[in-house]
Amino acid sequence: MASLCLLLASAPPALTARPQLVSRRAALFGLGACHPTLHSAAAAQLPSLRATLHTTRNDAPLSSSLIARPAYGVQAPDVYYPEWALGRWKVTSTLSSVRAPLGTALFAPRRNGTAALLQAREEIGKPLRYEARWRRDAEGRVVVDRRFCVESISRAAMGEGAVQEAEEDGPNHLIMYLTPSGAGGALYRADLNVVARRVDEQEGEGAFACAETTRQTIVLVPSEKYARATPPPPLIKEVETICTYDRVSRDVIQAEQRTATFLVGDALYTGEQTFAEQQAGLMSRRSDGTMLAVDLRHYDLKYERI
């Protein structure tokens, strides 16, 4: 997967509660494949990303293997894109489905899970529009312009003035300071780290599939305005994004995307989670300790060259 995943609140709740995940996600800003020599034998034995995405898209029962946190690690230093991805694109991302694989009780800890699921599904069919851009790295390879893309989607999802500052530290780490519209001026720090990356072999000319898992830590930045309020504990989650791309023409790309959200196990002890969140974290794991997705969403995307 090409980019860091930004999942923040479009309208954060009161300061006594946690910032919530944004209802729209477009975590993968591009398409392409890693260099073939970077693939491991183990990765070659995994189910194809395209098959996994399509299998979980319908309403059929979900096995634990389909919603388990990925077992692969960071298999490449970055994702290198085909030459035809170079340039700027107008992106339209539309949510098509929202599922709670482990039930509504675990869908949104500390909230009414049923209400949270219904609220998320209200976004189905509503497009989010932003821009994406690819550039060349120092060695001439086509890579995603991460900072540009994450800032673009943040403004589209949280308001034109949401982005206060962004700091990029290579292809695996990005820090952003955000003031979402409707947050009463509250400033949030989002620390995003890529912890897993995988790219399937090309399925044919113009067809690509890739996946990336990002750990996100979101905290409220102390300020004089909220000095008297008890700051909420950090929000720590991991999100795997699978995306498939199909080149329609020189100027059009169609894509499908799946995001799977996991409650991070070690955050139960280091993130000052509430009792409800601690219980949810324990209940969302298999007997062998593997984390299972509590939130599963699918999107349809269209890229149009600018």
mmCIF file of C-alpha atoms in Angstrom, residues 53-293:
data_model
loop_
_atom_site.group_PDB
_atom_site.id
_atom_site.type_symbol
_atom_site.label_atom_id
_atom_site.label_comp_id
_atom_site.label_asym_id
_atom_site.label_seq_id
_atom_site.Cartn_x
_atom_site.Cartn_y
_atom_site.Cartn_z
ATOM 1 C CA LEU A 53 -11.319 -7.882 -0.424
ATOM 2 C CA HIS A 54 -14.081 -9.377 -2.557
ATOM 3 C CA THR A 55 -14.831 -12.221 -0.118
ATOM 4 C CA THR A 56 -15.428 -9.810 2.761
ATOM 5 C CA ARG A 57 -17.395 -7.321 0.684
ATOM 6 C CA ASN A 58 -20.659 -9.256 0.617
ATOM 7 C CA ASP A 59 -22.902 -10.153 3.567
ATOM 8 C CA ALA A 60 -21.685 -13.744 3.872
ATOM 9 C CA PRO A 61 -20.471 -14.958 7.303
ATOM 10 C CA LEU A 62 -16.886 -13.969 8.072
ATOM 11 C CA SER A 63 -14.355 -16.535 9.263
ATOM 12 C CA SER A 64 -11.694 -15.408 11.734
ATOM 13 C CA SER A 65 -9.012 -15.857 9.057
ATOM 14 C CA LEU A 66 -10.679 -13.188 6.896
ATOM 15 C CA ILE A 67 -10.730 -10.571 9.664
ATOM 16 C CA ALA A 68 -7.469 -11.436 11.459
ATOM 17 C CA ARG A 69 -4.698 -8.878 11.775
ATOM 18 C CA PRO A 70 -2.183 -9.528 8.977
ATOM 19 C CA ALA A 71 0.683 -11.848 9.875
ATOM 20 C CA TYR A 72 3.150 -10.294 7.427
ATOM 21 C CA GLY A 73 5.437 -7.396 8.321
ATOM 22 C CA VAL A 74 6.916 -4.506 6.359
ATOM 23 C CA GLN A 75 8.065 -6.391 3.272
ATOM 24 C CA ALA A 76 9.448 -3.387 1.382
ATOM 25 C CA PRO A 77 10.876 0.063 2.206
ATOM 26 C CA ASP A 78 8.194 1.730 0.087
ATOM 27 C CA VAL A 79 5.757 1.098 -2.755
ATOM 28 C CA TYR A 80 7.016 1.940 -6.231
ATOM 29 C CA TYR A 81 4.356 2.883 -8.757
ATOM 30 C CA PRO A 82 4.087 2.472 -12.526
ATOM 31 C CA GLU A 83 5.087 5.415 -14.677
ATOM 32 C CA TRP A 84 1.472 6.147 -15.606
ATOM 33 C CA ALA A 85 0.676 7.016 -11.968
ATOM 34 C CA LEU A 86 3.009 10.020 -12.038
ATOM 35 C CA GLY A 87 1.204 13.348 -11.640
ATOM 36 C CA ARG A 88 -1.929 14.714 -9.956
ATOM 37 C CA TRP A 89 -5.331 13.038 -9.733
ATOM 38 C CA LYS A 90 -8.824 13.990 -8.631
ATOM 39 C CA VAL A 91 -10.158 11.248 -6.343
ATOM 40 C CA THR A 92 -13.764 10.379 -5.528
ATOM 41 C CA SER A 93 -14.106 7.909 -2.635
ATOM 42 C CA THR A 94 -17.544 6.483 -1.803
ATOM 43 C CA LEU A 95 -18.330 4.270 1.176
ATOM 44 C CA SER A 96 -20.271 1.182 0.054
ATOM 45 C CA SER A 97 -20.609 -0.928 3.223
ATOM 46 C CA VAL A 98 -19.924 -0.997 6.971
ATOM 47 C CA ARG A 99 -19.848 -4.228 8.995
ATOM 48 C CA ALA A 100 -19.299 -5.110 12.656
ATOM 49 C CA PRO A 101 -17.627 -8.563 12.390
ATOM 50 C CA LEU A 102 -17.632 -9.189 16.158
ATOM 51 C CA GLY A 103 -20.994 -7.574 16.873
ATOM 52 C CA THR A 104 -22.116 -4.086 17.798
ATOM 53 C CA ALA A 105 -20.861 -4.365 21.399
ATOM 54 C CA LEU A 106 -17.248 -4.266 20.153
ATOM 55 C CA PHE A 107 -17.796 -1.922 17.206
ATOM 56 C CA ALA A 108 -17.213 1.257 19.236
ATOM 57 C CA PRO A 109 -16.042 0.781 22.868
ATOM 58 C CA ARG A 110 -17.316 3.463 25.281
ATOM 59 C CA ARG A 111 -20.169 4.250 22.903
ATOM 60 C CA ASN A 112 -23.498 2.697 22.040
ATOM 61 C CA GLY A 113 -22.304 0.248 19.406
ATOM 62 C CA THR A 114 -25.658 -0.054 17.665
ATOM 63 C CA ALA A 115 -26.015 3.721 17.374
ATOM 64 C CA ALA A 116 -22.399 4.071 16.213
ATOM 65 C CA LEU A 117 -22.912 1.458 13.492
ATOM 66 C CA LEU A 118 -26.104 3.126 12.270
ATOM 67 C CA GLN A 119 -24.344 6.501 12.228
ATOM 68 C CA ALA A 120 -21.459 5.069 10.206
ATOM 69 C CA ARG A 121 -23.869 3.546 7.697
ATOM 70 C CA GLU A 122 -25.484 6.933 7.128
ATOM 71 C CA GLU A 123 -22.325 7.820 5.174
ATOM 72 C CA ILE A 124 -22.881 5.031 2.630
ATOM 73 C CA GLY A 125 -23.196 6.446 -0.866
ATOM 74 C CA LYS A 126 -21.878 9.907 0.060
ATOM 75 C CA PRO A 127 -18.713 10.712 -1.941
ATOM 76 C CA LEU A 128 -15.608 12.356 -0.490
ATOM 77 C CA ARG A 129 -13.480 14.277 -3.015
ATOM 78 C CA TYR A 130 -9.826 15.219 -2.693
ATOM 79 C CA GLU A 131 -6.565 15.243 -4.679
ATOM 80 C CA ALA A 132 -3.702 12.737 -4.800
ATOM 81 C CA ARG A 133 -0.215 13.197 -6.233
ATOM 82 C CA TRP A 134 2.742 10.999 -7.206
ATOM 83 C CA ARG A 135 6.324 12.188 -7.629
ATOM 84 C CA ARG A 136 9.780 10.745 -8.250
ATOM 85 C CA ASP A 137 12.124 9.856 -5.401
ATOM 86 C CA ALA A 138 15.884 10.456 -5.389
ATOM 87 C CA GLU A 139 16.420 7.334 -7.501
ATOM 88 C CA GLY A 140 13.817 8.296 -10.081
ATOM 89 C CA ARG A 141 11.125 5.848 -8.948
ATOM 90 C CA VAL A 142 7.491 6.925 -8.796
ATOM 91 C CA VAL A 143 6.289 7.196 -5.179
ATOM 92 C CA VAL A 144 3.288 8.749 -3.502
ATOM 93 C CA ASP A 145 3.596 12.308 -2.213
ATOM 94 C CA ARG A 146 2.469 11.276 1.263
ATOM 95 C CA ARG A 147 2.312 14.635 2.948
ATOM 96 C CA PHE A 148 0.374 16.206 0.082
ATOM 97 C CA CYS A 149 -2.136 13.349 -0.023
ATOM 98 C CA VAL A 150 -2.747 13.090 3.721
ATOM 99 C CA GLU A 151 -3.185 16.853 4.013
ATOM 100 C CA SER A 152 -5.605 16.780 1.065
ATOM 101 C CA ILE A 153 -7.854 14.083 2.506
ATOM 102 C CA SER A 154 -7.703 15.646 5.981
ATOM 103 C CA ARG A 155 -9.013 18.952 4.645
ATOM 104 C CA ALA A 156 -11.732 17.183 2.680
ATOM 105 C CA ALA A 157 -12.883 15.136 5.685
ATOM 106 C CA MET A 158 -12.365 17.616 8.541
ATOM 107 C CA GLY A 159 -12.580 21.078 7.021
ATOM 108 C CA GLU A 160 -10.374 23.340 4.912
ATOM 109 C CA GLY A 161 -8.570 24.749 7.956
ATOM 110 C CA ALA A 162 -8.096 21.437 9.774
ATOM 111 C CA VAL A 163 -4.400 20.890 8.990
ATOM 112 C CA GLN A 164 -2.125 22.975 11.214
ATOM 113 C CA GLU A 165 1.184 21.206 10.613
ATOM 114 C CA ALA A 166 2.550 17.992 9.099
ATOM 115 C CA GLU A 167 5.931 16.325 9.635
ATOM 116 C CA GLU A 168 6.981 13.448 7.369
ATOM 117 C CA ASP A 169 9.845 11.184 8.427
ATOM 118 C CA GLY A 170 10.299 8.802 5.507
ATOM 119 C CA PRO A 171 7.700 6.465 3.966
ATOM 120 C CA ASN A 172 6.700 4.829 7.271
ATOM 121 C CA HIS A 173 6.076 7.728 9.650
ATOM 122 C CA LEU A 174 3.984 10.885 9.611
ATOM 123 C CA ILE A 175 2.906 13.267 12.382
ATOM 124 C CA MET A 176 0.067 15.746 11.945
ATOM 125 C CA TYR A 177 -1.472 18.481 14.084
ATOM 126 C CA LEU A 178 -5.151 18.946 13.341
ATOM 127 C CA THR A 179 -8.038 21.154 14.398
ATOM 128 C CA PRO A 180 -11.159 19.511 12.925
ATOM 129 C CA SER A 181 -14.169 21.682 12.209
ATOM 130 C CA GLY A 182 -16.709 21.376 14.998
ATOM 131 C CA ALA A 183 -14.023 20.567 17.588
ATOM 132 C CA GLY A 184 -14.278 23.924 19.337
ATOM 133 C CA GLY A 185 -10.700 24.810 18.478
ATOM 134 C CA ALA A 186 -9.221 21.664 20.054
ATOM 135 C CA LEU A 187 -5.843 20.630 18.624
ATOM 136 C CA TYR A 188 -5.051 16.940 18.079
ATOM 137 C CA ARG A 189 -1.710 15.260 17.411
ATOM 138 C CA ALA A 190 -1.900 12.210 15.130
ATOM 139 C CA ASP A 191 1.146 9.940 15.034
ATOM 140 C CA LEU A 192 0.938 7.427 12.159
ATOM 141 C CA ASN A 193 3.345 4.499 11.783
ATOM 142 C CA VAL A 194 3.319 1.820 9.083
ATOM 143 C CA VAL A 195 3.732 -1.582 10.770
ATOM 144 C CA ALA A 196 2.965 -3.907 7.835
ATOM 145 C CA ARG A 197 3.145 -3.646 4.041
ATOM 146 C CA ARG A 198 2.435 -6.139 1.285
ATOM 147 C CA VAL A 199 1.982 -5.984 -2.484
ATOM 148 C CA ASP A 200 0.649 -8.815 -4.654
ATOM 149 C CA GLU A 201 2.257 -9.635 -7.967
ATOM 150 C CA GLN A 202 0.696 -7.895 -10.939
ATOM 151 C CA GLU A 203 -2.438 -9.644 -12.145
ATOM 152 C CA GLY A 204 -2.015 -8.272 -15.632
ATOM 153 C CA GLU A 205 -1.112 -4.976 -17.222
ATOM 154 C CA GLY A 206 -2.872 -2.160 -15.390
ATOM 155 C CA ALA A 207 -4.072 -4.311 -12.461
ATOM 156 C CA PHE A 208 -2.548 -3.984 -8.970
ATOM 157 C CA ALA A 209 -3.311 -4.992 -5.392
ATOM 158 C CA CYS A 210 -1.573 -3.940 -2.190
ATOM 159 C CA ALA A 211 -2.113 -3.630 1.563
ATOM 160 C CA GLU A 212 -0.690 -1.629 4.439
ATOM 161 C CA THR A 213 -1.340 -1.579 8.182
ATOM 162 C CA THR A 214 -0.891 1.658 10.117
ATOM 163 C CA ARG A 215 -0.799 2.154 13.864
ATOM 164 C CA GLN A 216 -2.380 5.463 14.813
ATOM 165 C CA THR A 217 -1.992 7.262 18.123
ATOM 166 C CA ILE A 218 -4.198 10.326 18.558
ATOM 167 C CA VAL A 219 -3.901 12.640 21.562
ATOM 168 C CA LEU A 220 -5.363 15.990 22.564
ATOM 169 C CA VAL A 221 -2.650 18.658 22.706
ATOM 170 C CA PRO A 222 -2.789 20.604 26.029
ATOM 171 C CA SER A 223 -3.728 24.273 25.702
ATOM 172 C CA GLU A 224 -4.768 27.191 27.895
ATOM 173 C CA LYS A 225 -8.320 26.954 26.584
ATOM 174 C CA TYR A 226 -8.740 23.420 27.941
ATOM 175 C CA ALA A 227 -6.375 23.646 30.908
ATOM 176 C CA ARG A 228 -9.164 22.880 33.397
ATOM 177 C CA ALA A 229 -10.490 19.872 31.508
ATOM 178 C CA THR A 230 -9.183 16.374 32.174
ATOM 179 C CA PRO A 231 -7.511 15.322 28.924
ATOM 180 C CA PRO A 232 -8.816 12.087 27.415
ATOM 181 C CA PRO A 233 -6.405 9.143 27.177
ATOM 182 C CA PRO A 234 -4.814 8.565 23.756
ATOM 183 C CA LEU A 235 -6.695 6.686 21.073
ATOM 184 C CA ILE A 236 -4.509 3.819 19.813
ATOM 185 C CA LYS A 237 -5.640 1.520 17.014
ATOM 186 C CA GLU A 238 -4.299 -0.286 13.979
ATOM 187 C CA VAL A 239 -5.970 -0.157 10.576
ATOM 188 C CA GLU A 240 -5.226 -2.471 7.660
ATOM 189 C CA THR A 241 -6.154 -1.127 4.231
ATOM 190 C CA ILE A 242 -6.404 -3.417 1.210
ATOM 191 C CA CYS A 243 -6.772 -1.756 -2.163
ATOM 192 C CA THR A 244 -7.090 -3.035 -5.715
ATOM 193 C CA TYR A 245 -6.616 -0.832 -8.775
ATOM 194 C CA ASP A 246 -7.652 -1.285 -12.390
ATOM 195 C CA ARG A 247 -6.463 1.121 -15.059
ATOM 196 C CA VAL A 248 -9.394 2.019 -17.308
ATOM 197 C CA SER A 249 -7.526 4.447 -19.558
ATOM 198 C CA ARG A 250 -4.605 6.867 -19.465
ATOM 199 C CA ASP A 251 -6.687 9.301 -17.428
ATOM 200 C CA VAL A 252 -8.998 7.050 -15.366
ATOM 201 C CA ILE A 253 -8.383 4.426 -12.668
ATOM 202 C CA GLN A 254 -11.065 2.461 -10.810
ATOM 203 C CA ALA A 255 -10.236 1.140 -7.335
ATOM 204 C CA GLU A 256 -11.778 -0.816 -4.478
ATOM 205 C CA GLN A 257 -10.694 -0.511 -0.869
ATOM 206 C CA ARG A 258 -11.272 -2.322 2.412
ATOM 207 C CA THR A 259 -10.324 -1.033 5.854
ATOM 208 C CA ALA A 260 -10.194 -3.274 8.936
ATOM 209 C CA THR A 261 -9.797 -1.683 12.379
ATOM 210 C CA PHE A 262 -8.125 -3.542 15.273
ATOM 211 C CA LEU A 263 -8.006 -2.734 18.986
ATOM 212 C CA VAL A 264 -4.303 -2.779 19.857
ATOM 213 C CA GLY A 265 -3.428 -5.301 22.554
ATOM 214 C CA ASP A 266 -0.476 -3.545 24.187
ATOM 215 C CA ALA A 267 -2.463 -0.304 24.317
ATOM 216 C CA LEU A 268 -4.551 -1.926 27.059
ATOM 217 C CA TYR A 269 -1.607 -1.394 29.384
ATOM 218 C CA THR A 270 0.154 1.652 27.936
ATOM 219 C CA GLY A 271 -2.727 3.783 26.639
ATOM 220 C CA GLU A 272 -4.716 4.298 29.869
ATOM 221 C CA GLN A 273 -7.777 2.644 28.355
ATOM 222 C CA THR A 274 -11.088 2.554 30.169
ATOM 223 C CA PHE A 275 -12.361 -0.729 31.614
ATOM 224 C CA ALA A 276 -14.823 -1.061 28.710
ATOM 225 C CA GLU A 277 -12.005 -0.681 26.201
ATOM 226 C CA GLN A 278 -9.814 -3.150 28.058
ATOM 227 C CA GLN A 279 -12.574 -5.744 27.937
ATOM 228 C CA ALA A 280 -13.238 -5.030 24.257
ATOM 229 C CA GLY A 281 -9.545 -5.464 23.485
ATOM 230 C CA LEU A 282 -9.464 -8.856 25.175
ATOM 231 C CA MET A 283 -12.713 -10.044 23.567
ATOM 232 C CA SER A 284 -11.537 -9.067 20.080
ATOM 233 C CA ARG A 285 -8.697 -11.602 20.063
ATOM 234 C CA ARG A 286 -8.578 -15.277 19.195
ATOM 235 C CA SER A 287 -7.390 -17.851 21.701
ATOM 236 C CA ASP A 288 -3.894 -17.618 20.186
ATOM 237 C CA GLY A 289 -3.819 -13.845 20.794
ATOM 238 C CA THR A 290 -4.373 -12.765 17.179
ATOM 239 C CA MET A 291 -6.332 -9.517 16.939
ATOM 240 C CA LEU A 292 -9.616 -9.589 15.010
ATOM 241 C CA ALA A 293 -11.212 -6.649 13.212
#
